[in-house]
Coordinates of C-alpha atoms and ligand atoms in Angstrom, one line a residue:
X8 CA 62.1 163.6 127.0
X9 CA 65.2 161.4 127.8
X10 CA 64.3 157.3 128.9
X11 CA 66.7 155.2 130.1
X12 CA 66.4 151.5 128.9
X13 CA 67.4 148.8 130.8
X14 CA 68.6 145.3 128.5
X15 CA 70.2 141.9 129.5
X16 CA 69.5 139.3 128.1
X17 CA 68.6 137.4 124.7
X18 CA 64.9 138.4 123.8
X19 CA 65.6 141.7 125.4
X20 CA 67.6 142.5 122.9
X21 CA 65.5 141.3 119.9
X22 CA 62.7 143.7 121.5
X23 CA 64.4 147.0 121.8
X24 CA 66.0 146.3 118.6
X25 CA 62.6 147.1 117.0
X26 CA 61.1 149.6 119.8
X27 CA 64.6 151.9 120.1
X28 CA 64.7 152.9 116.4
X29 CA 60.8 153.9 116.8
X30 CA 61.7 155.9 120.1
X31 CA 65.1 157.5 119.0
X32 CA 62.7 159.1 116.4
X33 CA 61.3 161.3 119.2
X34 CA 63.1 161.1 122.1
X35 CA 66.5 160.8 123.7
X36 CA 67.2 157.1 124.7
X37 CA 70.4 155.7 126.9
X38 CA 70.7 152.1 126.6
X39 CA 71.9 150.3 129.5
X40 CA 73.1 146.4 128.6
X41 CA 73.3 144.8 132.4
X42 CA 75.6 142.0 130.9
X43 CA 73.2 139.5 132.0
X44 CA 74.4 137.5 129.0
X45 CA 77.4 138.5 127.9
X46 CA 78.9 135.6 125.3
X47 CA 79.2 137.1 121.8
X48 CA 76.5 134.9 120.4
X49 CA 74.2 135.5 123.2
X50 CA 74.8 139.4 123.4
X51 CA 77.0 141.0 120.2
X52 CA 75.3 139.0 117.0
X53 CA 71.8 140.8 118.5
X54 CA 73.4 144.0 118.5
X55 CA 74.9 143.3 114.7
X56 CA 72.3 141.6 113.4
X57 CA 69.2 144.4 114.9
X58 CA 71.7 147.1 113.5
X59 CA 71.1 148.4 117.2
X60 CA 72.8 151.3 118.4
X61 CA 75.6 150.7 121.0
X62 CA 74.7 150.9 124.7
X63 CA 75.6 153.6 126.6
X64 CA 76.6 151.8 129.6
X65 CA 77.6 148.0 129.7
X66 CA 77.9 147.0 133.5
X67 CA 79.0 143.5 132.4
X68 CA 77.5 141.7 135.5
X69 CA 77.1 138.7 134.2
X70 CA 76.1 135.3 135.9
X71 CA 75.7 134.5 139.7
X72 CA 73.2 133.7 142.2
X73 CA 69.7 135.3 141.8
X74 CA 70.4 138.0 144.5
X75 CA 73.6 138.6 143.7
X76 CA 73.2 139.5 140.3
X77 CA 70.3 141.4 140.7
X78 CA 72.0 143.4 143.7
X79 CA 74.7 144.6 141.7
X80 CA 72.6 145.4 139.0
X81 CA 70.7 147.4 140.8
X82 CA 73.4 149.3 142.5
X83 CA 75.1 149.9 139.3
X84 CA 71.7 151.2 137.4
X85 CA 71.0 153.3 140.6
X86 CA 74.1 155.2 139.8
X87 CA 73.7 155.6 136.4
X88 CA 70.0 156.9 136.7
X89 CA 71.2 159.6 139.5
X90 CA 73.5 161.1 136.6
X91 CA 71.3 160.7 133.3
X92 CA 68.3 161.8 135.4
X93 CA 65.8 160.3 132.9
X94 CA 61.9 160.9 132.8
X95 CA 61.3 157.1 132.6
X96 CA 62.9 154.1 132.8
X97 CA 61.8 151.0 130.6
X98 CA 62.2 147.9 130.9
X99 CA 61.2 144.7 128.8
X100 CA 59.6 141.1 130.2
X101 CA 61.0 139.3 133.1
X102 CA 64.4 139.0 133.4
X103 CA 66.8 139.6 136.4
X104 CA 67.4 143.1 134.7
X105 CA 64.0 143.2 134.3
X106 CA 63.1 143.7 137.9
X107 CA 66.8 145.4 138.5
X108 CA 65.9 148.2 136.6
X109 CA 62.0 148.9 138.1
X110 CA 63.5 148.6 141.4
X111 CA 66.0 151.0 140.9
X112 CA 64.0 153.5 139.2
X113 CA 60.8 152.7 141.9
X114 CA 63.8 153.9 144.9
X115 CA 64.7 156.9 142.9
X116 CA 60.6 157.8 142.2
X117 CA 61.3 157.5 138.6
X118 CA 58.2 156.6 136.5
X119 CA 58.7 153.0 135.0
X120 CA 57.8 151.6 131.7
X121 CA 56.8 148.2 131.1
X122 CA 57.0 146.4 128.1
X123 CA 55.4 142.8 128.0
X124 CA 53.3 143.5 131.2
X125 CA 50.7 141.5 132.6
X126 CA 51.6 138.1 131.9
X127 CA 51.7 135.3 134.4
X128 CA 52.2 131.8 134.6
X129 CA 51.0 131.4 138.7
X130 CA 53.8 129.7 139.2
X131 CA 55.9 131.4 141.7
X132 CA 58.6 128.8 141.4
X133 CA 59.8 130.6 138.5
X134 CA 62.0 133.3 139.1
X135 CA 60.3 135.2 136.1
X136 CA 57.0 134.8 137.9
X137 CA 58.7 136.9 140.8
X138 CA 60.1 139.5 138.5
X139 CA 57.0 140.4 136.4
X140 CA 54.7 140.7 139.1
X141 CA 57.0 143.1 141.3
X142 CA 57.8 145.2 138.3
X143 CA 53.8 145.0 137.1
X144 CA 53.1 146.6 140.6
X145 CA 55.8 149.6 140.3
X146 CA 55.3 150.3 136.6
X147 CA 53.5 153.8 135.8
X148 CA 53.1 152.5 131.9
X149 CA 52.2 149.1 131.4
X150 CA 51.9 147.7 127.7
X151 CA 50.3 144.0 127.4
X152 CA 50.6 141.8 124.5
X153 CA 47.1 139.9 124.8
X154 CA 44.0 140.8 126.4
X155 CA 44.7 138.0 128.7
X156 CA 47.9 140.3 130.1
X157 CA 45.3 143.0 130.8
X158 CA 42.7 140.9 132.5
X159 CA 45.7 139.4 134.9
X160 CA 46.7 143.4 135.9
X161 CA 43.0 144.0 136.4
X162 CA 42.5 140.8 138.7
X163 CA 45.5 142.4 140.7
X164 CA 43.7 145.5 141.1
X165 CA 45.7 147.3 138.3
X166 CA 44.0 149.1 135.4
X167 CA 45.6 152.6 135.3
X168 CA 48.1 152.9 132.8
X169 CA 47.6 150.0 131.1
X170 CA 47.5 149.9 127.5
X171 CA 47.0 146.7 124.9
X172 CA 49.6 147.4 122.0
X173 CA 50.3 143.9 120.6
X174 CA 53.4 142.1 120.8
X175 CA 56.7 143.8 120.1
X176 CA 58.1 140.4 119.1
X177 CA 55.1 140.4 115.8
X178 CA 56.4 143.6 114.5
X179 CA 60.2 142.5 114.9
X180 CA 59.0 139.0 112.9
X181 CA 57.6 140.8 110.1
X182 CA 60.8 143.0 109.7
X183 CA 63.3 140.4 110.1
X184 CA 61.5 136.7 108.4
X185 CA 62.3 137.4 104.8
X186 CA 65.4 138.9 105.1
X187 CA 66.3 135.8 107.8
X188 CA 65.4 133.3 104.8
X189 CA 67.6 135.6 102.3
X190 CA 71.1 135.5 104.8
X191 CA 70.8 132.6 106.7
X192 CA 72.8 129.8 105.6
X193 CA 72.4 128.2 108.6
X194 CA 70.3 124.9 106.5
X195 CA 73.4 124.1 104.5
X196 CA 75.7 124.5 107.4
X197 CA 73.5 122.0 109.5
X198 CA 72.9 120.0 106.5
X199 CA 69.5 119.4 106.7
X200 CA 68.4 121.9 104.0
X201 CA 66.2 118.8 102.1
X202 CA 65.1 116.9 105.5
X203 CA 61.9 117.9 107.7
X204 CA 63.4 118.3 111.2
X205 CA 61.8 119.4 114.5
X206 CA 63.6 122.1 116.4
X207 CA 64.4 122.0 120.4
X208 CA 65.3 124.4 122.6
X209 CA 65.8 124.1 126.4
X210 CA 66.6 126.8 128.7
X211 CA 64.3 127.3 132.0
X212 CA 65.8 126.8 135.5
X213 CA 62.2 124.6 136.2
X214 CA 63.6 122.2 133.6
X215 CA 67.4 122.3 133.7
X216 CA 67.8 122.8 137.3
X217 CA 65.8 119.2 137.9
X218 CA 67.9 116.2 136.5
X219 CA 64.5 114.2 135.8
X220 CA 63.0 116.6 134.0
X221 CA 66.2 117.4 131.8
X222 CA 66.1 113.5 131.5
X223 CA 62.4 113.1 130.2
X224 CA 62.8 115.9 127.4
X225 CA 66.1 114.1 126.5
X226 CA 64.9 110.5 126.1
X227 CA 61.7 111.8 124.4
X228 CA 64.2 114.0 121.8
X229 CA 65.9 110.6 121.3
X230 CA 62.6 108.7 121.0
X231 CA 61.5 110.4 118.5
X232 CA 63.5 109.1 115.9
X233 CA 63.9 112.7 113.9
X234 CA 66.5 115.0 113.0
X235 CA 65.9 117.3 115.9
X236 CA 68.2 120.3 115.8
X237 CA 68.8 121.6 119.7
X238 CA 71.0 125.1 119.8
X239 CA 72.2 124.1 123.2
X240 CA 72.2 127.4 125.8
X241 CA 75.0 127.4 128.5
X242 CA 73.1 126.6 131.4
X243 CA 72.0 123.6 129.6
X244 CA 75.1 122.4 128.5
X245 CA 76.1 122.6 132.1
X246 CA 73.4 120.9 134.1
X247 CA 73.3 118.1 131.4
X248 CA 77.2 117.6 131.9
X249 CA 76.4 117.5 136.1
X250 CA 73.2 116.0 135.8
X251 CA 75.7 113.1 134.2
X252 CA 73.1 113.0 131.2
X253 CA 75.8 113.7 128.3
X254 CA 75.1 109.9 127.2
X255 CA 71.7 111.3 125.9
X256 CA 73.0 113.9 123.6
X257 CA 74.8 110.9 121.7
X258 CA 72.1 110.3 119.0
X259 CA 72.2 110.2 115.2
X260 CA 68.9 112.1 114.6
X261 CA 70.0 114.7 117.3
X262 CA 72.2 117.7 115.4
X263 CA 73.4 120.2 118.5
X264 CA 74.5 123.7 117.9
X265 CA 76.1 126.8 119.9
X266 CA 73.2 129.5 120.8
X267 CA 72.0 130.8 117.5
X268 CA 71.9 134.5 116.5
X269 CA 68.1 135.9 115.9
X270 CA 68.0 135.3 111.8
X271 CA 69.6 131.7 112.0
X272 CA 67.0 131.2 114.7
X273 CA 63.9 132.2 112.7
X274 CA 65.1 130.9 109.4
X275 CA 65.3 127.2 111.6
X276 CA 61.7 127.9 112.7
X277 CA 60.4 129.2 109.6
X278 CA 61.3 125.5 108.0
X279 CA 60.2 123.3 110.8
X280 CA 58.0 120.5 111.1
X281 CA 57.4 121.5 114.6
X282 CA 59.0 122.9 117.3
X283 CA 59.6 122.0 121.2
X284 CA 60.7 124.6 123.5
X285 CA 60.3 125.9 127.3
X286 CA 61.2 129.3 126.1
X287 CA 57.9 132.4 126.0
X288 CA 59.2 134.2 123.7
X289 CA 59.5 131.0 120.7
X290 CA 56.2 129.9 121.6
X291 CA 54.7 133.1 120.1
X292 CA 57.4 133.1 117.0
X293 CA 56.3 129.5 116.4
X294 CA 52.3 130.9 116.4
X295 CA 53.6 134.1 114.3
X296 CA 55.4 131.9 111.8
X297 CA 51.9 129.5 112.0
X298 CA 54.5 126.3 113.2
X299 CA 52.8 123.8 115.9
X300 CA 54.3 124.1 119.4
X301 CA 54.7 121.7 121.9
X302 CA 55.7 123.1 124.9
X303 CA 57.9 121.9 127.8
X304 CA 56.9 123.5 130.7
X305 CA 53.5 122.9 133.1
X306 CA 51.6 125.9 132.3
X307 CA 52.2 129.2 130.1
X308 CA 52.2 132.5 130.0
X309 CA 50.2 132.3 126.3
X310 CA 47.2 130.2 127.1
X311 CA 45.8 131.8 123.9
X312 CA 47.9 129.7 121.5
X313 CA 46.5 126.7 123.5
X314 CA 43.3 127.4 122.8
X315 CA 43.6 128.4 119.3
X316 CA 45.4 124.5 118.9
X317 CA 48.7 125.4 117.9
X318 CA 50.6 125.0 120.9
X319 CA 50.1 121.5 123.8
X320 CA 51.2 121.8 127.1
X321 CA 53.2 118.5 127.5
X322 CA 55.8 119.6 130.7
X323 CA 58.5 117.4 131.0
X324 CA 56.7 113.6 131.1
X325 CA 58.3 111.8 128.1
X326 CA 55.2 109.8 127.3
X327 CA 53.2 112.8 126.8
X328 CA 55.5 114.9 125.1
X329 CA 56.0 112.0 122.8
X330 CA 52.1 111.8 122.1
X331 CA 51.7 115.3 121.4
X332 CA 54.3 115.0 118.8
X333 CA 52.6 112.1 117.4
X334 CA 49.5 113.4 117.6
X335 CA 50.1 117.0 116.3
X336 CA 47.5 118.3 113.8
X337 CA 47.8 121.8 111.7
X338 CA 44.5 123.4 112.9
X339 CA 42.7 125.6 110.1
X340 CA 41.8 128.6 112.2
X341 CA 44.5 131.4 112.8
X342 CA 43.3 134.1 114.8
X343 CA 45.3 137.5 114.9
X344 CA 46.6 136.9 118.7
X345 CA 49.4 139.6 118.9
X346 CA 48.1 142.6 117.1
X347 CA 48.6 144.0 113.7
X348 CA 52.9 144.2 114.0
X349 CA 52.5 148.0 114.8
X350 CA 53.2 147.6 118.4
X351 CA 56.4 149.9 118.4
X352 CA 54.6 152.9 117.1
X353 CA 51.5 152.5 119.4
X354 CA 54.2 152.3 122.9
X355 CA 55.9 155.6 121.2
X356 CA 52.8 157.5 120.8
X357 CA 51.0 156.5 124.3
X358 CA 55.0 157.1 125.9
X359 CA 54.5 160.7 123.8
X360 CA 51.4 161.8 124.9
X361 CA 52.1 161.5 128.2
Ligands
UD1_20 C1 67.5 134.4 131.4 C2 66.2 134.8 132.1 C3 65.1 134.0 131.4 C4 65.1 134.3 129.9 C5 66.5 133.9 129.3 C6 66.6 134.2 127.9 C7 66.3 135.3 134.5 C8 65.9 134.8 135.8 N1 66.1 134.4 133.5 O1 67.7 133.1 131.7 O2 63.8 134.5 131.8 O3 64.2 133.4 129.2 O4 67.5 134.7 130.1 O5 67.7 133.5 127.3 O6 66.6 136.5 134.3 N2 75.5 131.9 130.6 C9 76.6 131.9 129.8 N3 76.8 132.9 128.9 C10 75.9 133.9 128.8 C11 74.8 133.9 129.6 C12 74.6 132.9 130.5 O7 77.5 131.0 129.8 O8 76.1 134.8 128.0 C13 75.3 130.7 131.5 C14 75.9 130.9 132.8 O9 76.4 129.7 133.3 C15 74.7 131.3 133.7 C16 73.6 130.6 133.0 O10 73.9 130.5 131.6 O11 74.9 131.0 135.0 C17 72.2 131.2 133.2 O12 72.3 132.5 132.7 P1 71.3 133.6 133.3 O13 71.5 134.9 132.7 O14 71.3 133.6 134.8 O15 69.8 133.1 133.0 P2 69.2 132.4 131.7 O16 69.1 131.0 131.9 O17 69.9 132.8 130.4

């Protein structure tokens, strides 16, 4: 059996850095790396770091308008999956290569895997939104996190196929936390290894692309009156600098950083007091880790960390993301939400026996 895999961006990469070792035990895999991101420290340190294995193909896209990046992504995978000829294609989340690769496959009748199906936000604003549900609707295999994901596929009319495995993410935590808190030296570097900090991260188009919202989650950061570390992503950086809001990054308590390869990242998490972030993926490594989240976005995809109290829905209103961090509590109970961390060998033995 040969699968073609289909990677671009950040969390991609920290997700088939667990799942392609599991599947390269039984099958043939080529790796396709869109070049969604493409700065060494948002693409190469995963790739070192995961010990992955080298793409096959890099198409080295890169950035550009939504269409146009997912247009020549998809041209370029079409090709490649005309020559490799693969059984299935798989593809991870809700990324523009996300939805690149299950359209390309879909045109060529080319069975699609999903990895991190089923999850939705309603909110059809976000470009993610658009690119999970198309790809939910062409994929052949569809492997949900939560039993949440499954009940959104089965309100849209889609049960075959799907499977509940856990999250891939769990199983990459519980390889990589110890060994993250052996190498990373990222503490002393920041010098904060003695002082409780909360950690920031800001990323989604529904935040940075609207100057007030940026705004509120900036003058809340600064009215705080913590060390807050922010590893400061490159869309960020650049609607802050147009949205004229550079003033607000000049703050004693606020420490910013480059983008942060995946060990620095979870040794940070592992040590905070909290953390605030509009990202999916650290909302769950903030539950795994068992670190209160406050979350910067309207809704979520992970409703189930709401309700279990470790992670408030604040958006971007500064009064209320200031009161959730004044108000935080440590609740006792700590259900198992993402499975048992064997999620990689459950995908690899439904993918196998079919
Ligand atoms: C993408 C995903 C998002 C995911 C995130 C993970 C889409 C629509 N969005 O968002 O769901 O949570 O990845 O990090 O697919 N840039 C660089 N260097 C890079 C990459 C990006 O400078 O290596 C800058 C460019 O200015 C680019 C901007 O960041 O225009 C946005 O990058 P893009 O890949 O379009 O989306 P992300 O915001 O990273």
């Amino acid at each position: 059996m040969k699968i073609a895999t289909v990677v671009g961006a950040r969390p991609q990469f920290i997700k088939a850095g667990i799942l392609s070792k599991t599947l390269r035990k039984h099958i043939k895999e080529v790796l396709i790396h869109t070049g969604q991101h493409y700065d060494s420290n948002m693409s190469e340190v995963f790739f070192q770091q995961l010990s992955m294995a080298e793409p096959d193909y890099s198409l080295k896209i890169g950035s550009g308008s939504h269409g146009k990046q997912t247009g020549q992504m998809l041209a370029e995978i079409e090709d490649i999956l005309l020559r490799e000829k693969p059984n299935y294609v798989l593809v991870y989340g809700d990324t523009n290569s996300t939805l690149a690769g299950s359209l390309a496959a879909a045109k060529l009748h080319i069975p699609i895997i999903h990895v991190e199906a089923g999850l939705r936000s309603y909110n059809r604003q976000m470009p993610e939104e658009i690119n999970r549900v198309l790809t939910d609707h062409l994929s052949t295999l569809l492997f949900c996190p939560t039993e949440t994901a499954v009940n959104n596929l089965a309100n849209e009319g889609i049960q075959a196929g799907v499977h509940q495995v856990g999250d891939i993410m769990y199983d990459s935590i519980l390889h990589y936390h110890r060994l993250a808190l052996q190498r990373s030296t990222i503490h002393k570097q920041l010098d904060i290894a003695s002082k409780p900090y909360i950690l920031a991260t800001i990323h989604r188009a529904e935040n940075t692309d609207h100057p007030f919202r940026l705004q509120a989650i900036l003058e809340a950061l600064h009215q705080l009156e913590q060390t807050v570390v922010l590893p400061m992503h490159p869309r960020t950086r650049k609607c802050i600098q147009e949205a004229s809001l550079v003033h607000l990054l000049k703050h004693k308590h606020l420490i910013i950083t480059e983008p942060l390869s995946y060990l620095d990242m979870l040794a940070l998490l592992a040590k905070s007091r909290f953390v605030m972030t509009d990202s999916g993926g650290i909302q769950r490594e903030a539950y795994m880790l068992r670190i209160p989240c406050i979350t910067l976005r309207d809704e979520t995809e992970w409703p189930e960390t709401v309700q279990a109290g470790w992670n408030q829905i604040a958006g971007a209103h500064r009064e209320r993301i200031l009161h959730c961090a004044h108000n935080l509590q440590l609740p006792e109970a700590y259900p198992a939400l993402f499975g048992d961390g064997q999620t990689a060998a459950k995908i690899s033995n439904i993918i196998l026996a079919n």
